[in-house]
């Protein structure tokens, strides 16, 4: 297992698998095969994948600690950046085909529709996380500050769930399902912090940087 997780090919495989939704959407767009409402298909697929990648990113720490697989950390940055990649596509689909690149119309919509307000807030919060995701930025900010900044991913995931919950008209099963997953991942952190505080060894500089 460890050999698999440390292989550079596993990283390449994770990258390729994470790109599949993008390839499928691009292929569908090229072939004009995205259903009767292509903009809606783009918006929904990219929104869904943003939330899924946020959840995958948040799942890395609980998985690596529970199963004692520190090597899993190698995939966290990539998964987080894929969340950002899909939210940029999601936003561009909204700004372009939906709002015709009319910025003042977009601001009106952000102010008017509360589900757009929270989605936009989550997007804005993700920007500094994507920018500072490199090792150079970890060094520049210092582990503690970097980690504090990157904790805002918890807020992004919660806002993403609220955004989804508010936009669906009747069947709330999917947003509730995502909400339960995010809830479990956040509660695990509270539980872990409580027990770590109650006697486990304090985090070292290297584990601190990777604790989000
Ligand atoms: C982290 C940020 C975000 C996440 C996680 C997210 C997630 C989602 C999800 C899961 C959906 C529904 C997909 C489905 O129905 O299967 C969605 C739809 C949508 N999102 Fe987002 N979103 C985010 C940011 C944004 C932003 C920044 C905007 C625009 C400013 C936006 C505008 C929309 C719109 C217009 C829809 C479609 C609404 C409809 O069907 O009527 N989202 N989003």
PDB file of C-alpha atoms and ligand atoms in Angstrom:
ATOM      1  CA  UNK A   1       0.000   0.000   0.000  1.00  0.00           C
ATOM      2  CA  UNK A   2       2.738   2.442   1.025  1.00  0.00           C
ATOM      3  CA  UNK A   3       4.667   1.676  -2.158  1.00  0.00           C
ATOM      4  CA  UNK A   4       1.561   2.437  -4.188  1.00  0.00           C
ATOM      5  CA  UNK A   5       0.930   5.688  -2.343  1.00  0.00           C
ATOM      6  CA  UNK A   6       4.501   6.926  -2.772  1.00  0.00           C
ATOM      7  CA  UNK A   7       4.770   6.040  -6.460  1.00  0.00           C
ATOM      8  CA  UNK A   8       4.848   9.015  -8.813  1.00  0.00           C
ATOM      9  CA  UNK A   9       2.518   7.053 -11.121  1.00  0.00           C
ATOM     10  CA  UNK A  10      -0.208   7.039  -8.472  1.00  0.00           C
ATOM     11  CA  UNK A  11      -0.056  10.814  -8.465  1.00  0.00           C
ATOM     12  CA  UNK A  12      -0.311  10.832 -12.253  1.00  0.00           C
ATOM     13  CA  UNK A  13      -3.271   8.425 -12.014  1.00  0.00           C
ATOM     14  CA  UNK A  14      -5.051  10.647  -9.448  1.00  0.00           C
ATOM     15  CA  UNK A  15      -4.470  13.631 -11.724  1.00  0.00           C
ATOM     16  CA  UNK A  16      -5.891  11.806 -14.745  1.00  0.00           C
ATOM     17  CA  UNK A  17      -8.925  10.488 -12.865  1.00  0.00           C
ATOM     18  CA  UNK A  18      -9.615  13.968 -11.425  1.00  0.00           C
ATOM     19  CA  UNK A  19      -9.527  15.386 -14.960  1.00  0.00           C
ATOM     20  CA  UNK A  20     -12.207  12.987 -16.264  1.00  0.00           C
ATOM     21  CA  UNK A  21     -15.195  15.304 -15.519  1.00  0.00           C
ATOM     22  CA  UNK A  22     -13.399  18.123 -17.355  1.00  0.00           C
ATOM     23  CA  UNK A  23     -12.582  15.892 -20.349  1.00  0.00           C
ATOM     24  CA  UNK A  24     -16.176  14.620 -20.467  1.00  0.00           C
ATOM     25  CA  UNK A  25     -17.580  18.160 -20.381  1.00  0.00           C
ATOM     26  CA  UNK A  26     -15.130  19.395 -23.047  1.00  0.00           C
ATOM     27  CA  UNK A  27     -15.910  16.409 -25.242  1.00  0.00           C
ATOM     28  CA  UNK A  28     -19.656  16.938 -24.800  1.00  0.00           C
ATOM     29  CA  UNK A  29     -19.263  20.642 -25.616  1.00  0.00           C
ATOM     30  CA  UNK A  30     -17.233  19.896 -28.768  1.00  0.00           C
ATOM     31  CA  UNK A  31     -19.793  17.361 -29.949  1.00  0.00           C
ATOM     32  CA  UNK A  32     -22.691  19.568 -28.938  1.00  0.00           C
ATOM     33  CA  UNK A  33     -23.879  16.748 -26.722  1.00  0.00           C
ATOM     34  CA  UNK A  34     -24.557  18.297 -23.312  1.00  0.00           C
ATOM     35  CA  UNK A  35     -28.323  17.773 -23.335  1.00  0.00           C
ATOM     36  CA  UNK A  36     -31.096  20.251 -24.059  1.00  0.00           C
ATOM     37  CA  UNK A  37     -29.624  22.863 -21.717  1.00  0.00           C
ATOM     38  CA  UNK A  38     -25.798  22.761 -22.036  1.00  0.00           C
ATOM     39  CA  UNK A  39     -25.264  25.773 -19.728  1.00  0.00           C
ATOM     40  CA  UNK A  40     -27.252  24.075 -16.987  1.00  0.00           C
ATOM     41  CA  UNK A  41     -25.297  20.835 -17.494  1.00  0.00           C
ATOM     42  CA  UNK A  42     -22.014  22.763 -17.244  1.00  0.00           C
ATOM     43  CA  UNK A  43     -23.146  24.662 -14.155  1.00  0.00           C
ATOM     44  CA  UNK A  44     -24.434  21.602 -12.346  1.00  0.00           C
ATOM     45  CA  UNK A  45     -21.541  19.300 -13.212  1.00  0.00           C
ATOM     46  CA  UNK A  46     -18.844  21.829 -12.292  1.00  0.00           C
ATOM     47  CA  UNK A  47     -20.711  22.777  -9.069  1.00  0.00           C
ATOM     48  CA  UNK A  48     -21.036  19.134  -8.074  1.00  0.00           C
ATOM     49  CA  UNK A  49     -17.366  18.412  -8.723  1.00  0.00           C
ATOM     50  CA  UNK A  50     -16.254  21.503  -6.788  1.00  0.00           C
ATOM     51  CA  UNK A  51     -18.087  20.258  -3.728  1.00  0.00           C
ATOM     52  CA  UNK A  52     -16.845  16.687  -4.192  1.00  0.00           C
ATOM     53  CA  UNK A  53     -13.223  17.801  -4.454  1.00  0.00           C
ATOM     54  CA  UNK A  54     -13.599  19.985  -1.357  1.00  0.00           C
ATOM     55  CA  UNK A  55     -14.848  16.892   0.464  1.00  0.00           C
ATOM     56  CA  UNK A  56     -12.028  14.696  -0.923  1.00  0.00           C
ATOM     57  CA  UNK A  57      -9.517  17.317   0.263  1.00  0.00           C
ATOM     58  CA  UNK A  58     -11.075  17.446   3.739  1.00  0.00           C
ATOM     59  CA  UNK A  59     -11.103  13.631   3.914  1.00  0.00           C
ATOM     60  CA  UNK A  60      -7.324  13.267   3.524  1.00  0.00           C
ATOM     61  CA  UNK A  61      -6.338  14.111   7.115  1.00  0.00           C
ATOM     62  CA  UNK A  62      -8.945  11.869   8.823  1.00  0.00           C
ATOM     63  CA  UNK A  63      -8.062   9.008   6.455  1.00  0.00           C
ATOM     64  CA  UNK A  64      -4.336   9.314   6.883  1.00  0.00           C
ATOM     65  CA  UNK A  65      -4.594   9.506  10.668  1.00  0.00           C
ATOM     66  CA  UNK A  66      -7.210   6.774  11.058  1.00  0.00           C
ATOM     67  CA  UNK A  67      -5.424   4.310   8.775  1.00  0.00           C
ATOM     68  CA  UNK A  68      -1.908   5.514   9.678  1.00  0.00           C
ATOM     69  CA  UNK A  69      -1.080   6.346   6.082  1.00  0.00           C
ATOM     70  CA  UNK A  70       0.904   9.616   6.194  1.00  0.00           C
ATOM     71  CA  UNK A  71       1.699   9.193   2.468  1.00  0.00           C
ATOM     72  CA  UNK A  72      -1.881  10.233   1.629  1.00  0.00           C
ATOM     73  CA  UNK A  73      -0.807  13.827   2.240  1.00  0.00           C
ATOM     74  CA  UNK A  74       0.873  13.772  -1.200  1.00  0.00           C
ATOM     75  CA  UNK A  75      -2.544  14.036  -2.826  1.00  0.00           C
ATOM     76  CA  UNK A  76      -4.120  16.768  -0.721  1.00  0.00           C
ATOM     77  CA  UNK A  77      -2.767  19.788  -2.570  1.00  0.00           C
ATOM     78  CA  UNK A  78      -3.727  18.333  -5.945  1.00  0.00           C
ATOM     79  CA  UNK A  79      -7.280  17.576  -4.795  1.00  0.00           C
ATOM     80  CA  UNK A  80      -7.649  21.077  -3.346  1.00  0.00           C
ATOM     81  CA  UNK A  81      -6.417  22.602  -6.590  1.00  0.00           C
ATOM     82  CA  UNK A  82      -8.907  20.499  -8.535  1.00  0.00           C
ATOM     83  CA  UNK A  83     -11.675  21.927  -6.310  1.00  0.00           C
ATOM     84  CA  UNK A  84     -10.434  25.369  -7.290  1.00  0.00           C
ATOM     85  CA  UNK A  85     -10.162  24.437 -10.971  1.00  0.00           C
ATOM     86  CA  UNK A  86     -13.780  23.238 -11.047  1.00  0.00           C
ATOM     87  CA  UNK A  87     -15.070  26.290  -9.156  1.00  0.00           C
ATOM     88  CA  UNK A  88     -13.326  28.571 -11.668  1.00  0.00           C
ATOM     89  CA  UNK A  89     -15.095  26.692 -14.497  1.00  0.00           C
ATOM     90  CA  UNK A  90     -18.348  26.911 -12.495  1.00  0.00           C
ATOM     91  CA  UNK A  91     -17.922  30.648 -12.047  1.00  0.00           C
ATOM     92  CA  UNK A  92     -16.954  31.249 -15.701  1.00  0.00           C
ATOM     93  CA  UNK A  93     -20.046  29.324 -16.828  1.00  0.00           C
ATOM     94  CA  UNK A  94     -22.104  31.586 -14.598  1.00  0.00           C
ATOM     95  CA  UNK A  95     -20.387  34.839 -15.591  1.00  0.00           C
ATOM     96  CA  UNK A  96     -20.316  34.049 -19.332  1.00  0.00           C
ATOM     97  CA  UNK A  97     -23.392  32.220 -20.634  1.00  0.00           C
ATOM     98  CA  UNK A  98     -25.556  33.140 -17.621  1.00  0.00           C
ATOM     99  CA  UNK A  99     -24.640  36.813 -17.065  1.00  0.00           C
ATOM    100  CA  UNK A 100     -23.156  37.612 -20.536  1.00  0.00           C
ATOM    101  CA  UNK A 101     -19.950  38.864 -18.812  1.00  0.00           C
ATOM    102  CA  UNK A 102     -21.943  41.776 -17.398  1.00  0.00           C
ATOM    103  CA  UNK A 103     -20.164  42.519 -14.114  1.00  0.00           C
ATOM    104  CA  UNK A 104     -22.769  44.937 -12.764  1.00  0.00           C
ATOM    105  CA  UNK A 105     -25.502  42.374 -13.497  1.00  0.00           C
ATOM    106  CA  UNK A 106     -23.423  39.802 -11.656  1.00  0.00           C
ATOM    107  CA  UNK A 107     -23.041  42.054  -8.579  1.00  0.00           C
ATOM    108  CA  UNK A 108     -26.818  42.669  -8.564  1.00  0.00           C
ATOM    109  CA  UNK A 109     -27.372  38.929  -8.660  1.00  0.00           C
ATOM    110  CA  UNK A 110     -24.788  38.286  -5.915  1.00  0.00           C
ATOM    111  CA  UNK A 111     -26.587  40.849  -3.740  1.00  0.00           C
ATOM    112  CA  UNK A 112     -30.089  39.649  -4.615  1.00  0.00           C
ATOM    113  CA  UNK A 113     -30.033  35.852  -4.600  1.00  0.00           C
ATOM    114  CA  UNK A 114     -28.750  34.513  -1.302  1.00  0.00           C
ATOM    115  CA  UNK A 115     -27.578  31.187  -2.746  1.00  0.00           C
ATOM    116  CA  UNK A 116     -25.373  33.123  -5.197  1.00  0.00           C
ATOM    117  CA  UNK A 117     -24.080  35.297  -2.316  1.00  0.00           C
ATOM    118  CA  UNK A 118     -22.816  32.300  -0.332  1.00  0.00           C
ATOM    119  CA  UNK A 119     -21.441  30.545  -3.445  1.00  0.00           C
ATOM    120  CA  UNK A 120     -19.544  33.695  -4.340  1.00  0.00           C
ATOM    121  CA  UNK A 121     -18.208  34.038  -0.772  1.00  0.00           C
ATOM    122  CA  UNK A 122     -16.935  30.442  -0.901  1.00  0.00           C
ATOM    123  CA  UNK A 123     -15.256  31.134  -4.251  1.00  0.00           C
ATOM    124  CA  UNK A 124     -13.540  34.294  -2.937  1.00  0.00           C
ATOM    125  CA  UNK A 125     -12.305  32.390   0.131  1.00  0.00           C
ATOM    126  CA  UNK A 126     -10.790  29.685  -2.057  1.00  0.00           C
ATOM    127  CA  UNK A 127      -8.663  32.131  -4.086  1.00  0.00           C
ATOM    128  CA  UNK A 128      -5.982  32.809  -1.391  1.00  0.00           C
ATOM    129  CA  UNK A 129      -5.877  29.091  -0.608  1.00  0.00           C
ATOM    130  CA  UNK A 130      -5.097  28.236  -4.231  1.00  0.00           C
ATOM    131  CA  UNK A 131      -2.489  31.019  -4.468  1.00  0.00           C
ATOM    132  CA  UNK A 132      -0.709  29.987  -1.251  1.00  0.00           C
ATOM    133  CA  UNK A 133      -0.843  26.240  -1.902  1.00  0.00           C
ATOM    134  CA  UNK A 134       2.825  26.012  -2.906  1.00  0.00           C
ATOM    135  CA  UNK A 135       5.742  24.982  -0.670  1.00  0.00           C
ATOM    136  CA  UNK A 136       7.246  28.445  -1.204  1.00  0.00           C
ATOM    137  CA  UNK A 137       4.163  30.039   0.368  1.00  0.00           C
ATOM    138  CA  UNK A 138       4.204  27.617   3.315  1.00  0.00           C
ATOM    139  CA  UNK A 139       7.785  28.728   3.969  1.00  0.00           C
ATOM    140  CA  UNK A 140       6.985  32.416   3.464  1.00  0.00           C
ATOM    141  CA  UNK A 141       3.955  32.428   5.773  1.00  0.00           C
ATOM    142  CA  UNK A 142       5.304  29.968   8.332  1.00  0.00           C
ATOM    143  CA  UNK A 143       3.534  26.719   9.211  1.00  0.00           C
ATOM    144  CA  UNK A 144       1.217  28.195  11.847  1.00  0.00           C
ATOM    145  CA  UNK A 145      -0.060  31.122   9.784  1.00  0.00           C
ATOM    146  CA  UNK A 146      -0.337  28.974   6.665  1.00  0.00           C
ATOM    147  CA  UNK A 147      -2.382  26.424   8.537  1.00  0.00           C
ATOM    148  CA  UNK A 148      -4.640  29.086  10.072  1.00  0.00           C
ATOM    149  CA  UNK A 149      -5.294  30.533   6.609  1.00  0.00           C
ATOM    150  CA  UNK A 150      -5.973  27.110   5.103  1.00  0.00           C
ATOM    151  CA  UNK A 151      -8.514  26.324   7.796  1.00  0.00           C
ATOM    152  CA  UNK A 152     -10.897  28.564   5.844  1.00  0.00           C
ATOM    153  CA  UNK A 153     -11.461  25.527   3.598  1.00  0.00           C
ATOM    154  CA  UNK A 154     -13.852  24.358   6.337  1.00  0.00           C
ATOM    155  CA  UNK A 155     -15.903  27.528   5.857  1.00  0.00           C
ATOM    156  CA  UNK A 156     -15.791  27.076   2.046  1.00  0.00           C
ATOM    157  CA  UNK A 157     -17.169  23.541   2.323  1.00  0.00           C
ATOM    158  CA  UNK A 158     -19.965  24.642   4.682  1.00  0.00           C
ATOM    159  CA  UNK A 159     -20.850  27.606   2.416  1.00  0.00           C
ATOM    160  CA  UNK A 160     -20.788  25.252  -0.595  1.00  0.00           C
ATOM    161  CA  UNK A 161     -23.342  22.980   1.089  1.00  0.00           C
ATOM    162  CA  UNK A 162     -25.568  25.938   2.086  1.00  0.00           C
ATOM    163  CA  UNK A 163     -25.298  27.289  -1.482  1.00  0.00           C
ATOM    164  CA  UNK A 164     -26.483  23.949  -2.849  1.00  0.00           C
ATOM    165  CA  UNK A 165     -29.215  23.534  -0.217  1.00  0.00           C
ATOM    166  CA  UNK A 166     -30.626  26.986  -0.927  1.00  0.00           C
ATOM    167  CA  UNK A 167     -30.642  26.607  -4.697  1.00  0.00           C
ATOM    168  CA  UNK A 168     -32.553  23.316  -4.907  1.00  0.00           C
ATOM    169  CA  UNK A 169     -36.284  23.786  -5.113  1.00  0.00           C
ATOM    170  CA  UNK A 170     -37.651  20.514  -3.742  1.00  0.00           C
ATOM    171  CA  UNK A 171     -35.434  17.424  -3.566  1.00  0.00           C
ATOM    172  CA  UNK A 172     -32.846  18.281  -0.917  1.00  0.00           C
ATOM    173  CA  UNK A 173     -31.390  14.745  -0.637  1.00  0.00           C
ATOM    174  CA  UNK A 174     -28.115  15.512  -2.432  1.00  0.00           C
ATOM    175  CA  UNK A 175     -27.213  18.700  -0.544  1.00  0.00           C
ATOM    176  CA  UNK A 176     -28.187  17.013   2.726  1.00  0.00           C
ATOM    177  CA  UNK A 177     -25.949  14.052   1.846  1.00  0.00           C
ATOM    178  CA  UNK A 178     -22.998  16.387   1.143  1.00  0.00           C
ATOM    179  CA  UNK A 179     -23.839  18.277   4.339  1.00  0.00           C
ATOM    180  CA  UNK A 180     -23.654  15.071   6.389  1.00  0.00           C
ATOM    181  CA  UNK A 181     -20.251  14.230   4.861  1.00  0.00           C
ATOM    182  CA  UNK A 182     -18.891  17.717   5.589  1.00  0.00           C
ATOM    183  CA  UNK A 183     -20.371  17.515   9.110  1.00  0.00           C
ATOM    184  CA  UNK A 184     -18.646  14.182   9.797  1.00  0.00           C
ATOM    185  CA  UNK A 185     -15.306  15.494   8.512  1.00  0.00           C
ATOM    186  CA  UNK A 186     -15.545  18.625  10.663  1.00  0.00           C
ATOM    187  CA  UNK A 187     -16.722  16.754  13.764  1.00  0.00           C
ATOM    188  CA  UNK A 188     -13.805  14.346  13.360  1.00  0.00           C
ATOM    189  CA  UNK A 189     -11.475  17.360  13.608  1.00  0.00           C
ATOM    190  CA  UNK A 190     -13.170  18.675  16.741  1.00  0.00           C
ATOM    191  CA  UNK A 191     -12.994  15.208  18.301  1.00  0.00           C
ATOM    192  CA  UNK A 192      -9.359  14.749  17.245  1.00  0.00           C
ATOM    193  CA  UNK A 193      -8.336  18.192  18.569  1.00  0.00           C
ATOM    194  CA  UNK A 194     -10.079  17.434  21.893  1.00  0.00           C
ATOM    195  CA  UNK A 195      -8.293  14.119  22.381  1.00  0.00           C
ATOM    196  CA  UNK A 196      -4.971  15.435  21.123  1.00  0.00           C
ATOM    197  CA  UNK A 197      -5.283  18.230  23.644  1.00  0.00           C
ATOM    198  CA  UNK A 198      -5.953  15.627  26.328  1.00  0.00           C
ATOM    199  CA  UNK A 199      -2.572  13.970  26.284  1.00  0.00           C
ATOM    200  CA  UNK A 200      -1.331  13.096  22.824  1.00  0.00           C
ATOM    201  CA  UNK A 201       2.085  14.386  21.852  1.00  0.00           C
ATOM    202  CA  UNK A 202       2.023  17.980  20.582  1.00  0.00           C
ATOM    203  CA  UNK A 203       2.200  18.425  16.812  1.00  0.00           C
ATOM    204  CA  UNK A 204       5.685  18.861  15.384  1.00  0.00           C
ATOM    205  CA  UNK A 205       6.467  21.595  12.847  1.00  0.00           C
ATOM    206  CA  UNK A 206       6.010  19.166   9.968  1.00  0.00           C
ATOM    207  CA  UNK A 207       2.710  17.691  11.184  1.00  0.00           C
ATOM    208  CA  UNK A 208       1.375  21.146  11.947  1.00  0.00           C
ATOM    209  CA  UNK A 209       1.650  22.243   8.327  1.00  0.00           C
ATOM    210  CA  UNK A 210      -0.248  19.178   7.212  1.00  0.00           C
ATOM    211  CA  UNK A 211      -2.982  19.146   9.820  1.00  0.00           C
ATOM    212  CA  UNK A 212      -5.790  20.856   7.870  1.00  0.00           C
TER     213      UNK A 212
HETATM  214  C1  LIG B   1     -17.021  26.737  -3.486  1.00  0.00           C
HETATM  215  C2  LIG B   1     -17.901  27.359  -4.230  1.00  0.00           C
HETATM  216  C3  LIG B   1     -19.089  26.713  -4.886  1.00  0.00           C
HETATM  217  C4  LIG B   1     -19.587  25.440  -4.758  1.00  0.00           C
HETATM  218  C5  LIG B   1     -19.067  24.292  -3.887  1.00  0.00           C
HETATM  219  C6  LIG B   1     -20.744  25.355  -5.612  1.00  0.00           C
HETATM  220  C7  LIG B   1     -21.517  24.216  -5.767  1.00  0.00           C
HETATM  221  C8  LIG B   1     -22.655  24.142  -6.544  1.00  0.00           C
HETATM  222  C9  LIG B   1     -23.478  22.980  -6.674  1.00  0.00           C
HETATM  223  C10 LIG B   1     -23.218  21.640  -5.968  1.00  0.00           C
HETATM  224  C11 LIG B   1     -24.503  23.290  -7.519  1.00  0.00           C
HETATM  225  C12 LIG B   1     -25.660  22.398  -7.930  1.00  0.00           C
HETATM  226  C13 LIG B   1     -25.239  21.288  -8.836  1.00  0.00           C
HETATM  227  C14 LIG B   1     -26.390  20.352  -9.135  1.00  0.00           C
HETATM  228  O1  LIG B   1     -27.542  20.789  -9.200  1.00  0.00           O
HETATM  229  O2  LIG B   1     -26.118  19.154  -9.325  1.00  0.00           O
HETATM  230  C15 LIG B   1     -24.318  24.662  -7.942  1.00  0.00           C
HETATM  231  C16 LIG B   1     -25.153  25.337  -8.803  1.00  0.00           C
HETATM  232  C17 LIG B   1     -25.024  26.655  -9.117  1.00  0.00           C
HETATM  233  N1  LIG B   1     -24.059  27.530  -8.672  1.00  0.00           N
HETATM  234 FE1  LIG B   1     -22.497  27.041  -7.452  1.00  0.00          FE
HETATM  235  N2  LIG B   1     -20.935  26.567  -6.241  1.00  0.00           N
HETATM  236  C18 LIG B   1     -19.952  27.415  -5.814  1.00  0.00           C
HETATM  237  C19 LIG B   1     -19.762  28.719  -6.219  1.00  0.00           C
HETATM  238  C20 LIG B   1     -20.597  29.409  -7.060  1.00  0.00           C
HETATM  239  C21 LIG B   1     -20.391  30.754  -7.519  1.00  0.00           C
HETATM  240  C22 LIG B   1     -19.168  31.615  -7.196  1.00  0.00           C
HETATM  241  C23 LIG B   1     -21.459  31.083  -8.295  1.00  0.00           C
HETATM  242  C24 LIG B   1     -21.746  32.363  -8.998  1.00  0.00           C
HETATM  243  C25 LIG B   1     -21.331  33.532  -8.613  1.00  0.00           C
HETATM  244  C26 LIG B   1     -22.337  29.947  -8.354  1.00  0.00           C
HETATM  245  C27 LIG B   1     -23.521  29.886  -9.047  1.00  0.00           C
HETATM  246  C28 LIG B   1     -24.286  28.759  -9.237  1.00  0.00           C
HETATM  247  C29 LIG B   1     -25.467  28.687 -10.082  1.00  0.00           C
HETATM  248  C30 LIG B   1     -26.073  29.850 -10.872  1.00  0.00           C
HETATM  249  C31 LIG B   1     -25.936  27.369 -10.018  1.00  0.00           C
HETATM  250  C32 LIG B   1     -27.132  26.776 -10.755  1.00  0.00           C
HETATM  251  C33 LIG B   1     -28.400  27.172 -10.071  1.00  0.00           C
HETATM  252  C34 LIG B   1     -29.635  26.609 -10.737  1.00  0.00           C
HETATM  253  O3  LIG B   1     -29.653  25.476 -11.188  1.00  0.00           O
HETATM  254  O4  LIG B   1     -30.621  27.337 -10.763  1.00  0.00           O
HETATM  255  N3  LIG B   1     -21.775  28.939  -7.593  1.00  0.00           N
HETATM  256  N4  LIG B   1     -23.208  25.156  -7.325  1.00  0.00           N
END
